[in-house]
Tab-separated table of C-alpha atoms in Angstrom:
chain	number	residue	atom	x	y	z
A	1	MET	CA	2.633	-35.432	21.795
A	2	LYS	CA	2.323	-33.969	18.342
A	3	THR	CA	1.005	-36.072	15.598
A	4	ALA	CA	3.234	-36.543	12.571
A	5	ARG	CA	5.646	-33.791	13.990
A	6	LEU	CA	8.602	-33.923	11.676
A	7	PHE	CA	12.056	-32.171	12.412
A	8	LEU	CA	12.722	-32.245	8.691
A	9	SER	CA	9.322	-31.673	6.922
A	10	LEU	CA	8.151	-32.120	3.186
A	11	SER	CA	8.516	-28.202	2.891
A	12	ALA	CA	11.765	-27.863	4.671
A	13	MET	CA	13.374	-30.564	2.118
A	14	SER	CA	11.845	-28.469	-0.668
A	15	LEU	CA	13.310	-25.576	0.793
A	16	LEU	CA	16.987	-27.291	0.730
A	17	ALA	CA	16.345	-28.788	-2.527
A	18	VAL	CA	15.185	-25.494	-4.260
A	19	GLY	CA	17.982	-23.604	-2.370
A	20	CYS	CA	15.671	-20.767	-0.683
A	21	SER	CA	17.838	-20.781	2.559
A	22	THR	CA	20.322	-18.259	3.605
A	23	THR	CA	23.175	-17.925	5.679
A	24	GLY	CA	24.110	-14.807	7.575
A	25	ASP	CA	27.939	-14.761	6.462
A	26	ASP	CA	26.903	-14.770	2.412
A	27	VAL	CA	26.011	-11.335	1.414
A	28	ASN	CA	24.734	-12.243	-1.974
A	29	GLY	CA	23.183	-15.587	-1.238
A	30	TYR	CA	19.751	-14.477	-0.451
A	31	VAL	CA	19.381	-12.481	-3.354
A	32	GLU	CA	20.863	-15.176	-5.868
A	33	ASN	CA	18.784	-18.022	-4.254
A	34	TYR	CA	15.334	-15.739	-4.357
A	35	SER	CA	15.902	-14.799	-7.804
A	36	PHE	CA	16.712	-18.516	-8.399
A	37	CYS	CA	12.790	-19.594	-6.804
A	38	MET	CA	11.463	-16.711	-8.636
A	39	THR	CA	12.887	-17.369	-12.083
A	40	ASN	CA	12.753	-21.260	-11.925
A	41	GLY	CA	9.599	-21.957	-9.634
A	42	LEU	CA	9.242	-23.844	-6.852
A	43	ASP	CA	9.419	-27.165	-8.527
A	44	GLY	CA	12.165	-26.270	-10.952
A	45	GLU	CA	9.642	-25.303	-13.962
A	46	MET	CA	10.416	-21.807	-15.530
A	47	THR	CA	7.797	-19.296	-14.137
A	48	GLY	CA	9.296	-15.792	-15.465
A	49	VAL	CA	8.975	-12.680	-13.378
A	50	PRO	CA	5.172	-11.171	-13.813
A	51	GLU	CA	4.717	-7.329	-14.377
A	52	ALA	CA	3.633	-5.645	-10.885
A	53	GLY	CA	1.982	-2.785	-12.712
A	54	GLY	CA	-1.591	-3.887	-11.895
A	55	ASP	CA	-1.073	-4.350	-8.234
A	56	LYS	CA	-3.469	-1.826	-5.851
A	57	PHE	CA	-1.845	0.072	-2.997
A	58	GLU	CA	-3.832	2.607	-0.781
A	59	GLU	CA	-1.882	6.007	-1.158
A	60	PHE	CA	-1.136	7.901	2.239
A	61	ALA	CA	0.878	10.594	3.262
A	62	ASP	CA	3.620	10.140	5.929
A	63	ASN	CA	2.657	11.439	9.312
A	64	PRO	CA	3.663	15.519	9.763
A	65	PHE	CA	5.360	16.886	12.639
A	66	VAL	CA	2.754	18.100	15.290
A	67	LYS	CA	3.302	21.178	17.701
A	68	THR	CA	3.372	19.863	21.279
A	69	SER	CA	1.970	23.131	22.446
A	70	MET	CA	-1.358	22.434	20.300
A	71	GLU	CA	-1.508	18.779	20.652
A	72	PRO	CA	0.648	17.016	23.375
A	73	VAL	CA	-0.858	13.578	23.275
A	74	SER	CA	-0.576	11.005	20.317
A	75	THR	CA	-2.799	7.758	20.188
A	76	PHE	CA	-2.598	4.680	17.861
A	77	SER	CA	-3.558	1.312	17.413
A	78	VAL	CA	-1.077	-1.183	17.125
A	79	ASP	CA	-0.300	-3.012	13.745
A	80	ALA	CA	1.173	-6.427	13.737
A	81	ASP	CA	1.019	-6.800	10.080
A	82	GLY	CA	4.388	-7.526	8.107
A	83	ALA	CA	2.944	-7.790	4.696
A	84	SER	CA	4.679	-4.737	3.209
A	85	TYR	CA	8.126	-5.686	3.993
A	86	ALA	CA	8.055	-9.169	2.102
A	87	ILE	CA	5.706	-7.088	-0.973
A	88	VAL	CA	8.844	-4.685	-1.100
A	89	ARG	CA	11.525	-7.520	-0.762
A	90	ARG	CA	9.936	-9.261	-3.672
A	91	TYR	CA	9.688	-6.078	-6.006
A	92	LYS	CA	13.395	-5.289	-4.946
A	93	LEU	CA	14.946	-8.575	-5.866
A	94	SER	CA	12.947	-8.772	-8.760
A	95	ASP	CA	14.372	-5.745	-10.096
A	96	HIS	CA	10.941	-3.745	-10.395
A	97	SER	CA	10.237	-0.122	-9.156
A	98	ILE	CA	8.784	0.125	-5.814
A	99	ASP	CA	5.663	2.128	-5.440
A	100	PRO	CA	6.245	4.212	-2.526
A	101	SER	CA	2.443	3.634	-1.243
A	102	SER	CA	3.953	-0.156	-1.020
A	103	VAL	CA	6.011	0.938	1.898
A	104	ARG	CA	4.513	1.096	5.237
A	105	ILE	CA	7.337	1.742	7.569
A	106	GLU	CA	5.495	0.082	10.508
A	107	GLU	CA	5.306	-3.332	8.828
A	108	PHE	CA	8.892	-2.805	7.825
A	109	LEU	CA	9.450	-2.819	11.623
A	110	ASN	CA	7.132	-5.340	13.019
A	111	TYR	CA	8.182	-7.959	10.310
A	112	PHE	CA	11.058	-8.452	12.535
A	113	THR	CA	11.050	-9.930	16.193
A	114	PHE	CA	12.852	-7.646	18.336
A	115	ASN	CA	14.639	-8.706	21.605
A	116	TYR	CA	12.365	-7.329	24.541
A	117	ALA	CA	11.943	-8.471	27.446
A	118	ALA	CA	9.173	-10.787	28.316
A	119	PRO	CA	5.980	-10.112	30.279
A	120	LYS	CA	6.146	-10.950	34.037
A	121	GLY	CA	3.786	-12.721	36.101
A	122	ASP	CA	0.045	-12.922	34.697
A	123	GLU	CA	0.668	-10.080	32.215
A	124	SER	CA	0.088	-10.831	28.623
A	125	VAL	CA	2.312	-8.170	27.554
A	126	ALA	CA	5.549	-5.955	28.426
A	127	ILE	CA	6.613	-2.737	27.383
A	128	ASN	CA	9.619	-0.662	27.060
A	129	ALA	CA	11.177	2.626	25.854
A	130	GLU	CA	14.360	4.368	25.179
A	131	VAL	CA	15.513	7.893	23.483
A	132	GLY	CA	18.487	8.649	21.788
A	133	ASP	CA	19.724	10.904	19.029
A	134	CYS	CA	18.209	10.935	15.450
A	135	PRO	CA	20.371	9.432	13.106
A	136	TRP	CA	19.163	11.501	10.159
A	137	ASN	CA	18.688	14.612	11.870
A	138	ALA	CA	21.405	15.665	14.373
A	139	LYS	CA	19.302	18.088	15.639
A	140	HIS	CA	16.491	15.465	16.499
A	141	LYS	CA	15.742	13.005	19.012
A	142	LEU	CA	14.416	9.404	18.400
A	143	LEU	CA	11.884	7.607	20.764
A	144	ARG	CA	11.616	4.007	20.558
A	145	LEU	CA	8.570	2.027	21.826
A	146	GLY	CA	8.616	-1.943	22.517
A	147	ILE	CA	6.127	-3.960	23.252
A	148	LYS	CA	6.270	-7.931	23.545
A	149	GLY	CA	3.353	-10.522	23.727
A	150	LYS	CA	3.554	-13.522	26.038
A	151	GLU	CA	5.137	-16.322	24.623
A	152	LEU	CA	3.200	-19.699	24.828
A	153	THR	CA	4.701	-23.690	24.963
A	154	ASP	CA	3.024	-26.127	23.161
A	155	GLY	CA	1.006	-27.096	26.041
A	156	GLU	CA	-0.658	-23.653	26.487
A	157	MET	CA	-1.488	-23.160	22.985
A	158	PRO	CA	-5.314	-23.444	22.746
A	159	ARG	CA	-6.953	-25.781	20.813
A	160	ALA	CA	-7.164	-24.301	16.762
A	161	ASN	CA	-10.809	-24.092	14.970
A	162	PHE	CA	-9.301	-23.232	11.544
A	163	VAL	CA	-11.020	-22.442	8.415
A	164	PHE	CA	-8.963	-22.275	5.587
A	165	LEU	CA	-10.791	-20.094	2.738
A	166	VAL	CA	-8.626	-20.519	-0.344
A	167	ASP	CA	-8.970	-18.725	-3.697
A	168	VAL	CA	-8.913	-20.903	-6.769
A	169	SER	CA	-9.665	-18.667	-9.392
A	170	GLY	CA	-7.645	-18.530	-12.591
A	171	SER	CA	-5.607	-15.815	-11.202
A	172	MET	CA	-3.888	-17.995	-8.778
A	173	SER	CA	-2.884	-20.665	-11.301
A	174	SER	CA	1.147	-20.060	-10.640
A	175	SER	CA	3.678	-21.796	-8.942
A	176	ASP	CA	4.197	-18.521	-6.491
A	177	LYS	CA	0.399	-18.439	-5.565
A	178	LEU	CA	-1.536	-21.526	-5.262
A	179	ASP	CA	1.045	-24.184	-5.411
A	180	LEU	CA	3.067	-22.407	-2.884
A	181	LEU	CA	-0.039	-21.881	-0.656
A	182	LYS	CA	-0.782	-25.801	-0.582
A	183	LYS	CA	2.893	-26.288	0.489
A	184	GLY	CA	2.282	-23.955	3.354
A	185	LEU	CA	-1.114	-25.764	4.625
A	186	THR	CA	0.497	-28.982	4.530
A	187	GLU	CA	3.285	-27.614	6.312
A	188	LEU	CA	0.913	-25.943	9.140
A	189	LEU	CA	-0.817	-29.449	9.279
A	190	TYR	CA	2.560	-30.921	10.548
A	191	GLN	CA	2.850	-28.156	13.192
A	192	LEU	CA	-0.780	-28.704	14.901
A	193	ASN	CA	-2.099	-30.717	17.861
A	194	PRO	CA	-4.365	-33.949	16.879
A	195	ASP	CA	-7.527	-32.535	18.521
A	196	ASP	CA	-6.903	-29.191	16.206
A	197	ARG	CA	-9.514	-28.797	13.492
A	198	ILE	CA	-9.425	-27.502	10.244
A	199	SER	CA	-12.093	-27.005	7.210
A	200	LEU	CA	-11.467	-26.069	3.800
A	201	ILE	CA	-13.409	-23.978	1.679
A	202	THR	CA	-12.638	-22.920	-2.056
A	203	TYR	CA	-13.983	-20.409	-4.298
A	204	SER	CA	-13.533	-19.178	-8.086
A	205	GLY	CA	-16.807	-18.996	-10.093
A	206	THR	CA	-18.377	-21.162	-7.285
A	207	VAL	CA	-17.806	-21.680	-3.488
A	208	LYS	CA	-17.457	-25.202	-2.052
A	209	LYS	CA	-17.134	-26.706	1.376
A	210	LEU	CA	-14.055	-29.019	0.449
A	211	LEU	CA	-13.643	-30.271	3.733
A	212	GLU	CA	-15.679	-30.059	6.610
A	213	SER	CA	-14.083	-29.527	10.163
A	214	THR	CA	-11.780	-32.228	10.558
A	215	PRO	CA	-9.350	-33.418	13.426
A	216	VAL	CA	-5.759	-32.972	12.751
A	217	ARG	CA	-5.541	-36.663	13.421
A	218	GLU	CA	-7.147	-37.366	10.471
A	219	ALA	CA	-4.106	-35.891	8.488
A	220	ASP	CA	-4.205	-38.294	5.475
A	221	LYS	CA	-7.951	-36.984	4.864
A	222	ILE	CA	-6.775	-33.245	5.150
A	223	LYS	CA	-3.715	-33.616	2.925
A	224	ASN	CA	-5.763	-35.376	0.324
A	225	ALA	CA	-8.397	-32.505	0.203
A	226	ILE	CA	-5.483	-29.807	0.110
A	227	SER	CA	-3.974	-31.871	-2.922
A	228	LYS	CA	-7.171	-31.236	-4.766
A	229	LEU	CA	-6.677	-27.539	-4.990
A	230	SER	CA	-6.520	-26.194	-8.246
A	231	ALA	CA	-7.193	-23.040	-10.254
A	232	SER	CA	-9.851	-21.824	-12.266
A	233	GLY	CA	-12.364	-19.184	-12.888
A	234	SER	CA	-13.484	-16.087	-11.432
A	235	THR	CA	-13.648	-14.934	-8.014
A	236	ALA	CA	-16.713	-15.135	-6.077
A	237	GLY	CA	-14.949	-13.995	-2.756
A	238	GLY	CA	-17.496	-12.358	-0.854
A	239	GLU	CA	-20.077	-15.256	-0.544
A	240	ALA	CA	-16.967	-17.505	0.242
A	241	LEU	CA	-15.859	-15.403	2.914
A	242	LYS	CA	-19.432	-15.441	4.516
A	243	MET	CA	-19.517	-19.364	4.506
A	244	ALA	CA	-16.137	-19.433	5.857
A	245	TYR	CA	-17.225	-17.090	8.755
A	246	GLU	CA	-20.323	-19.303	9.529
A	247	GLU	CA	-18.409	-22.404	9.253
A	248	ALA	CA	-16.382	-21.346	11.792
A	249	LEU	CA	-19.144	-19.965	14.207
A	250	ALA	CA	-20.730	-23.717	13.492
A	251	ASN	CA	-17.516	-25.121	15.474
A	252	TYR	CA	-16.924	-22.086	17.572
A	253	ASP	CA	-15.643	-22.696	21.011
A	254	PRO	CA	-14.728	-19.829	23.235
A	255	LYS	CA	-11.542	-21.627	24.620
A	256	CYS	CA	-10.599	-22.043	21.085
A	257	ASN	CA	-8.384	-19.967	18.499
A	258	ASN	CA	-11.417	-19.612	16.125
A	259	ARG	CA	-9.805	-18.219	12.920
A	260	VAL	CA	-10.442	-17.780	9.306
A	261	ILE	CA	-7.234	-17.956	7.139
A	262	LEU	CA	-7.757	-16.480	3.590
A	263	GLY	CA	-5.304	-17.430	1.213
A	264	THR	CA	-5.677	-15.332	-2.057
A	265	ASP	CA	-4.259	-12.496	-4.642
A	266	GLY	CA	-6.996	-10.269	-3.468
A	267	ASP	CA	-8.742	-10.267	-7.105
A	268	PHE	CA	-12.271	-10.283	-5.801
A	269	ASN	CA	-14.527	-9.879	-8.878
A	270	VAL	CA	-17.828	-11.624	-8.413
A	271	GLY	CA	-20.576	-11.314	-5.430
A	272	VAL	CA	-19.397	-9.044	-2.598
A	273	THR	CA	-16.599	-7.001	-4.190
A	274	SER	CA	-16.348	-3.655	-2.734
A	275	THR	CA	-13.570	-3.427	0.457
A	276	ASP	CA	-16.244	-1.329	2.522
A	277	ALA	CA	-18.778	-4.273	1.926
A	278	LEU	CA	-16.077	-6.695	2.698
A	279	VAL	CA	-15.114	-4.866	5.846
A	280	GLU	CA	-18.598	-4.484	7.506
A	281	MET	CA	-18.697	-8.196	7.045
A	282	VAL	CA	-15.156	-9.005	8.851
A	283	GLU	CA	-16.022	-6.725	11.349
A	284	SER	CA	-19.693	-8.087	12.508
A	285	TYR	CA	-17.864	-11.637	12.578
A	286	ALA	CA	-14.899	-10.053	14.527
A	287	ARG	CA	-17.228	-9.279	17.294
A	288	LYS	CA	-18.559	-12.831	17.716
A	289	GLY	CA	-15.234	-13.719	18.350
A	290	ILE	CA	-13.753	-14.910	14.670
A	291	TYR	CA	-10.138	-13.823	14.111
A	292	MET	CA	-8.867	-13.280	10.727
A	293	THR	CA	-5.642	-13.756	8.881
A	294	CYS	CA	-4.690	-12.749	5.019
A	295	LEU	CA	-2.096	-14.466	3.317
A	296	GLY	CA	-1.276	-12.674	-0.177
A	297	PHE	CA	0.442	-13.915	-2.837
A	298	GLY	CA	1.550	-13.177	-6.401
A	299	PHE	CA	2.005	-9.957	-7.917
A	300	GLY	CA	0.696	-8.293	-10.922
A	301	ASN	CA	-2.803	-8.122	-9.443
A	302	LEU	CA	-2.366	-8.324	-5.866
A	303	ASN	CA	-4.988	-6.334	-4.151
A	304	ASP	CA	-2.918	-5.107	-1.034
A	305	ALA	CA	-4.780	-2.269	-0.189
A	306	MET	CA	-8.178	-4.584	0.194
A	307	MET	CA	-6.497	-7.399	2.209
A	308	GLU	CA	-4.714	-4.799	4.507
A	309	LYS	CA	-8.221	-3.358	5.469
A	310	VAL	CA	-9.802	-6.641	5.830
A	311	SER	CA	-7.214	-7.935	8.075
A	312	ASN	CA	-7.233	-4.812	10.275
A	313	SER	CA	-11.240	-4.903	10.568
A	314	GLY	CA	-11.072	-8.565	11.104
A	315	ASN	CA	-8.819	-8.797	14.385
A	316	GLY	CA	-6.135	-10.021	12.303
A	317	THR	CA	-3.160	-9.839	10.503
A	318	TYR	CA	-2.021	-9.799	6.879
A	319	HIS	CA	1.240	-11.433	5.931
A	320	TYR	CA	2.623	-11.498	2.247
A	321	ILE	CA	4.079	-15.271	1.045
A	322	ASP	CA	6.647	-14.361	-1.716
A	323	CYS	CA	8.721	-17.700	-1.303
A	324	GLU	CA	8.969	-20.883	0.884
A	325	ASP	CA	11.606	-19.023	3.321
A	326	GLU	CA	8.513	-16.543	3.937
A	327	MET	CA	5.853	-19.632	4.275
A	328	MET	CA	8.375	-21.379	6.913
A	329	LYS	CA	8.454	-17.892	8.641
A	330	VAL	CA	4.926	-17.666	8.814
A	331	PHE	CA	3.810	-21.395	9.138
A	332	VAL	CA	6.413	-22.673	11.218
A	333	HIS	CA	8.898	-20.032	12.918
A	334	GLU	CA	5.875	-17.846	14.165
A	335	ARG	CA	3.108	-20.203	14.108
A	336	SER	CA	2.293	-19.084	17.734
A	337	GLN	CA	1.557	-15.507	16.506
A	338	PHE	CA	-1.815	-17.128	15.131
A	339	VAL	CA	-2.798	-16.843	18.743
A	340	SER	CA	-3.916	-13.462	19.970
A	341	VAL	CA	-2.695	-12.704	23.582
A	342	ALA	CA	-3.592	-9.086	23.687
A	343	ASN	CA	-6.753	-7.729	22.057
A	344	ASP	CA	-7.870	-4.265	21.247
A	345	ALA	CA	-4.014	-2.937	21.795
A	346	LYS	CA	-3.206	0.754	21.893
A	347	CYS	CA	-0.294	3.141	22.778
A	348	GLN	CA	-0.936	6.501	23.777
A	349	VAL	CA	2.187	8.760	24.526
A	350	SER	CA	1.831	12.173	26.296
A	351	PHE	CA	4.579	14.584	25.769
A	352	ASN	CA	5.597	17.568	27.977
A	353	PRO	CA	5.532	20.714	26.220
A	354	ASP	CA	7.805	22.217	28.361
A	355	VAL	CA	10.522	20.023	26.895
A	356	VAL	CA	9.197	18.776	23.275
A	357	SER	CA	8.543	21.295	20.484
A	358	GLU	CA	7.666	18.974	17.794
A	359	TYR	CA	6.922	15.269	17.415
A	360	ARG	CA	6.170	12.854	14.651
A	361	LEU	CA	4.805	9.399	14.612
A	362	ILE	CA	6.660	7.531	11.963
A	363	GLY	CA	4.342	5.165	9.990
A	364	TYR	CA	1.026	3.917	11.285
A	365	GLU	CA	-0.532	6.504	9.278
A	366	ASN	CA	-3.705	4.520	8.934
A	367	ARG	CA	-3.822	3.302	12.749
A	368	VAL	CA	-3.999	6.921	14.089
A	369	MET	CA	-6.596	7.334	16.744
A	370	ASN	CA	-8.415	10.053	18.449
A	371	LYS	CA	-7.142	10.746	22.345
A	372	GLU	CA	-10.464	9.742	23.537
A	373	ASP	CA	-10.495	6.148	21.898
A	374	PHE	CA	-7.663	5.175	24.423
A	375	GLU	CA	-9.869	4.631	27.347
A	376	ASP	CA	-12.901	3.484	25.401
A	377	ASP	CA	-12.865	-0.242	25.343
A	378	LYS	CA	-15.876	-0.259	22.949
A	379	LYS	CA	-13.317	1.268	20.368
A	380	ASP	CA	-11.405	-1.559	18.118
A	381	ALA	CA	-8.042	-1.934	17.747
A	382	GLY	CA	-4.899	-4.480	16.757
A	383	GLU	CA	-4.235	-7.617	18.087
A	384	ILE	CA	-1.038	-8.905	19.202
A	385	GLY	CA	-0.021	-12.695	18.691
A	386	ALA	CA	2.090	-15.041	21.321
A	387	GLY	CA	5.520	-14.094	21.547
A	388	GLN	CA	5.139	-11.334	19.029
A	389	THR	CA	6.878	-7.867	19.303
A	390	ILE	CA	5.686	-4.727	18.548
A	391	THR	CA	7.897	-1.719	17.916
A	392	ALA	CA	7.137	2.642	17.032
A	393	LEU	CA	9.262	5.277	16.547
A	394	TYR	CA	8.885	8.862	17.262
A	395	GLU	CA	11.079	11.751	15.918
A	396	VAL	CA	11.095	14.297	18.328
A	397	VAL	CA	12.264	17.910	18.169
A	398	LEU	CA	13.541	19.304	21.504
A	399	ASN	CA	12.840	22.765	23.080
A	400	GLU	CA	16.430	24.814	22.879
A	401	ASP	CA	16.363	25.224	26.292
A	402	THR	CA	16.063	21.865	27.387
A	403	HIS	CA	18.748	19.912	29.306
A	404	ASP	CA	19.737	17.205	31.484
A	405	SER	CA	17.497	18.033	34.516
A	406	GLY	CA	15.559	15.144	35.161
A	407	GLN	CA	12.232	16.687	33.812
A	408	ALA	CA	9.337	14.400	32.630
A	409	PHE	CA	9.959	14.049	28.962
A	410	ALA	CA	7.209	11.535	27.500
A	411	THR	CA	4.861	9.022	29.420
A	412	PHE	CA	4.099	5.874	27.340
A	413	ASP	CA	0.730	4.168	28.200
A	414	PHE	CA	-0.600	0.956	26.719
A	415	ARG	CA	-3.962	-0.716	27.018
A	416	TYR	CA	-4.823	-4.089	26.138
A	417	LYS	CA	-7.733	-6.839	26.831
A	418	LYS	CA	-6.731	-10.548	27.602
A	419	SER	CA	-10.045	-11.487	25.898
A	420	LEU	CA	-11.959	-9.374	23.102
A	421	ASP	CA	-15.195	-8.921	25.458
A	422	GLY	CA	-12.734	-8.051	28.705
A	423	ALA	CA	-12.050	-4.584	30.420
A	424	SER	CA	-8.615	-3.105	28.970
A	425	ILE	CA	-5.511	-3.669	31.476
A	426	PRO	CA	-3.347	-0.269	31.416
A	427	LEU	CA	0.469	-0.216	31.441
A	428	GLN	CA	2.875	2.820	31.807
A	429	VAL	CA	6.251	3.502	31.243
A	430	LYS	CA	7.741	7.284	31.953
A	431	LEU	CA	10.843	8.880	30.573
A	432	THR	CA	12.593	11.947	31.842
A	433	THR	CA	15.632	14.012	30.377
A	434	ASP	CA	17.984	12.047	32.134
A	435	GLN	CA	17.359	9.562	29.369
A	436	ILE	CA	17.717	11.571	26.633
A	437	PHE	CA	21.620	12.825	27.685
A	438	ASN	CA	22.243	9.548	28.989
A	439	LYS	CA	26.030	9.000	27.507
A	440	ASN	CA	25.876	5.112	27.857
A	441	GLY	CA	24.677	4.227	24.560
A	442	ARG	CA	21.733	2.614	22.991
A	443	SER	CA	20.473	-0.805	22.712
A	444	ASP	CA	21.271	-2.859	19.643
A	445	GLU	CA	17.478	-2.696	18.986
A	446	PHE	CA	17.437	0.766	18.983
A	447	TYR	CA	19.824	0.946	15.950
A	448	PHE	CA	18.385	-1.675	14.163
A	449	ALA	CA	14.891	-0.078	14.378
A	450	ALA	CA	16.574	3.457	13.132
A	451	GLY	CA	17.886	1.461	10.339
A	452	VAL	CA	14.564	0.000	9.326
A	453	ALA	CA	12.987	3.072	9.611
A	454	ALA	CA	15.642	5.080	7.591
A	455	TYR	CA	15.509	2.186	4.518
A	456	GLY	CA	11.802	2.685	4.612
A	457	MET	CA	11.751	6.362	4.448
A	458	ILE	CA	14.396	6.112	1.413
A	459	LEU	CA	12.296	3.965	-0.268
A	460	ARG	CA	9.142	5.746	0.342
A	461	GLN	CA	10.925	8.967	-0.905
A	462	SER	CA	9.543	10.204	2.204
A	463	PRO	CA	10.230	14.419	2.804
A	464	TYR	CA	11.077	13.709	6.446
A	465	LYS	CA	14.097	11.340	5.484
A	466	GLY	CA	16.487	13.902	6.226
A	467	ASP	CA	20.009	12.685	5.830
A	468	ALA	CA	19.012	9.266	5.707
A	469	THR	CA	21.126	7.347	2.973
A	470	ILE	CA	21.638	3.838	2.069
A	471	ASP	CA	25.039	3.789	3.713
A	472	LEU	CA	23.486	5.108	6.987
A	473	ALA	CA	20.759	2.151	6.772
A	474	LYS	CA	22.992	-0.289	6.437
A	475	SER	CA	25.360	0.988	9.189
A	476	LEU	CA	22.481	1.100	11.451
A	477	VAL	CA	21.115	-1.941	10.644
A	478	LYS	CA	24.478	-3.803	11.003
A	479	GLN	CA	24.526	-2.577	14.790
A	480	GLY	CA	21.608	-4.862	15.365
A	481	LEU	CA	22.493	-8.279	13.964
A	482	SER	CA	23.596	-9.348	17.262
A	483	PHE	CA	19.902	-10.917	17.793
A	484	ASP	CA	18.887	-12.599	14.534
A	485	PRO	CA	17.584	-16.227	15.324
A	486	HIS	CA	16.469	-17.096	11.843
A	487	GLY	CA	18.661	-14.592	9.768
A	488	TYR	CA	15.664	-12.582	8.883
A	489	ARG	CA	17.922	-9.292	9.589
A	490	ALA	CA	20.644	-10.443	7.728
A	491	GLU	CA	18.518	-10.994	4.656
A	492	LEU	CA	17.622	-7.301	4.987
A	493	LEU	CA	21.224	-6.203	5.082
A	494	GLN	CA	21.488	-8.213	1.887
A	495	MET	CA	18.669	-6.852	0.124
A	496	ILE	CA	19.851	-3.194	0.998
A	497	ASN	CA	23.416	-4.193	-0.393
A	498	LYS	CA	21.590	-5.056	-3.603
A	499	LYS	CA	22.861	-3.029	-6.618
A	500	GLU	CA	20.283	-1.399	-8.727
């Protein structure tokens, strides 16, 4: 039985009081309520809207078209992050211009849960694929790949050994940063089991272990420690990160979900500060079985580039928390995704040169791998959480003489490990030209994914956006609203509808 499991938690009540929740029928409701949160603060105080010019993003170029005759095989690591979408949403709804480098289309796609079939039997992952007409280029086709991680019941969730590493430097001193993080930690506490354990380490000018590993059954002790969090000073993040990992190792249990959860705006300015040094550190602990989750807060000095790289290297995910709705998404609705059910997950698509002239992977620019990496179990790749879905898209150019002949079109191969030190497990889906020319229509998930990608390409000012327009993106997204358990897809439509 859960300890202190509340059907209407403190944060949920705050949500209702502030008015951040949305309804699917109200096109403008989310925008208006979001603006209220950003300008009035989480507890009613005036906060104003900060400038976003100091945020740091890694610049990158869109994946180009590749000639199949030269390179018929495409390989990439999965990416389960959703931070980019939430960051862009805040920019958009706060009337800031959007930096094209902040738009990572794979994170737009993977912010949303797709209605994919669950794994069967002992498998931890199920895969699927479909192909149809490309909405923004009538001469091209669009291939959608779908991946779903096994869902876990409360009774199947492994015990948690969480170390919360909290940035309490001066830059975190605002209601959309530390105050929001504190509410998130408290909300997560209500969702955990009595035997789960929590540690709390803080860092600013100095590093402090505020709470040693404590079972959740001692909830009052943990909440008291959380309540003491306050921001001041500079940011000695590197030293704190090492302490957090060592704390996780001291309480390590191979049967547990051993994880460091970092909450910060990414402004490390004391001690180990280079991204390369931080990446090297998290990689060394990832090999010891400690996962990493990065939670980004605020904007104006958000170091997105650092947090994305650190989370990718630390067998983890990166989320951006911009309001209480997002806090509830990460800490409550999708809490099971903190548990990895598929490790070092890789995708490989082999196109038939007799059918496909060219192809382009949409997004995943920093997750592309070499062909030989696919079967190399020593090569690190991405993790998939319990119940999590991953989506990828390829824009495909067919040879002029391709027709409905039942020829091989493409093979989708997938590998994952059930444990970090285990052997990879292969899965495969084959597609033929029959599926390209099938006149029965495509799934709602196909159209929704296409709409998300079209919108992302418009925001990125992508040279490959073709005939993509805002109206096209809206039309495609609308076709995917039939599956929307928490209203996140409707919120996307509201964001697209927002006038500049």
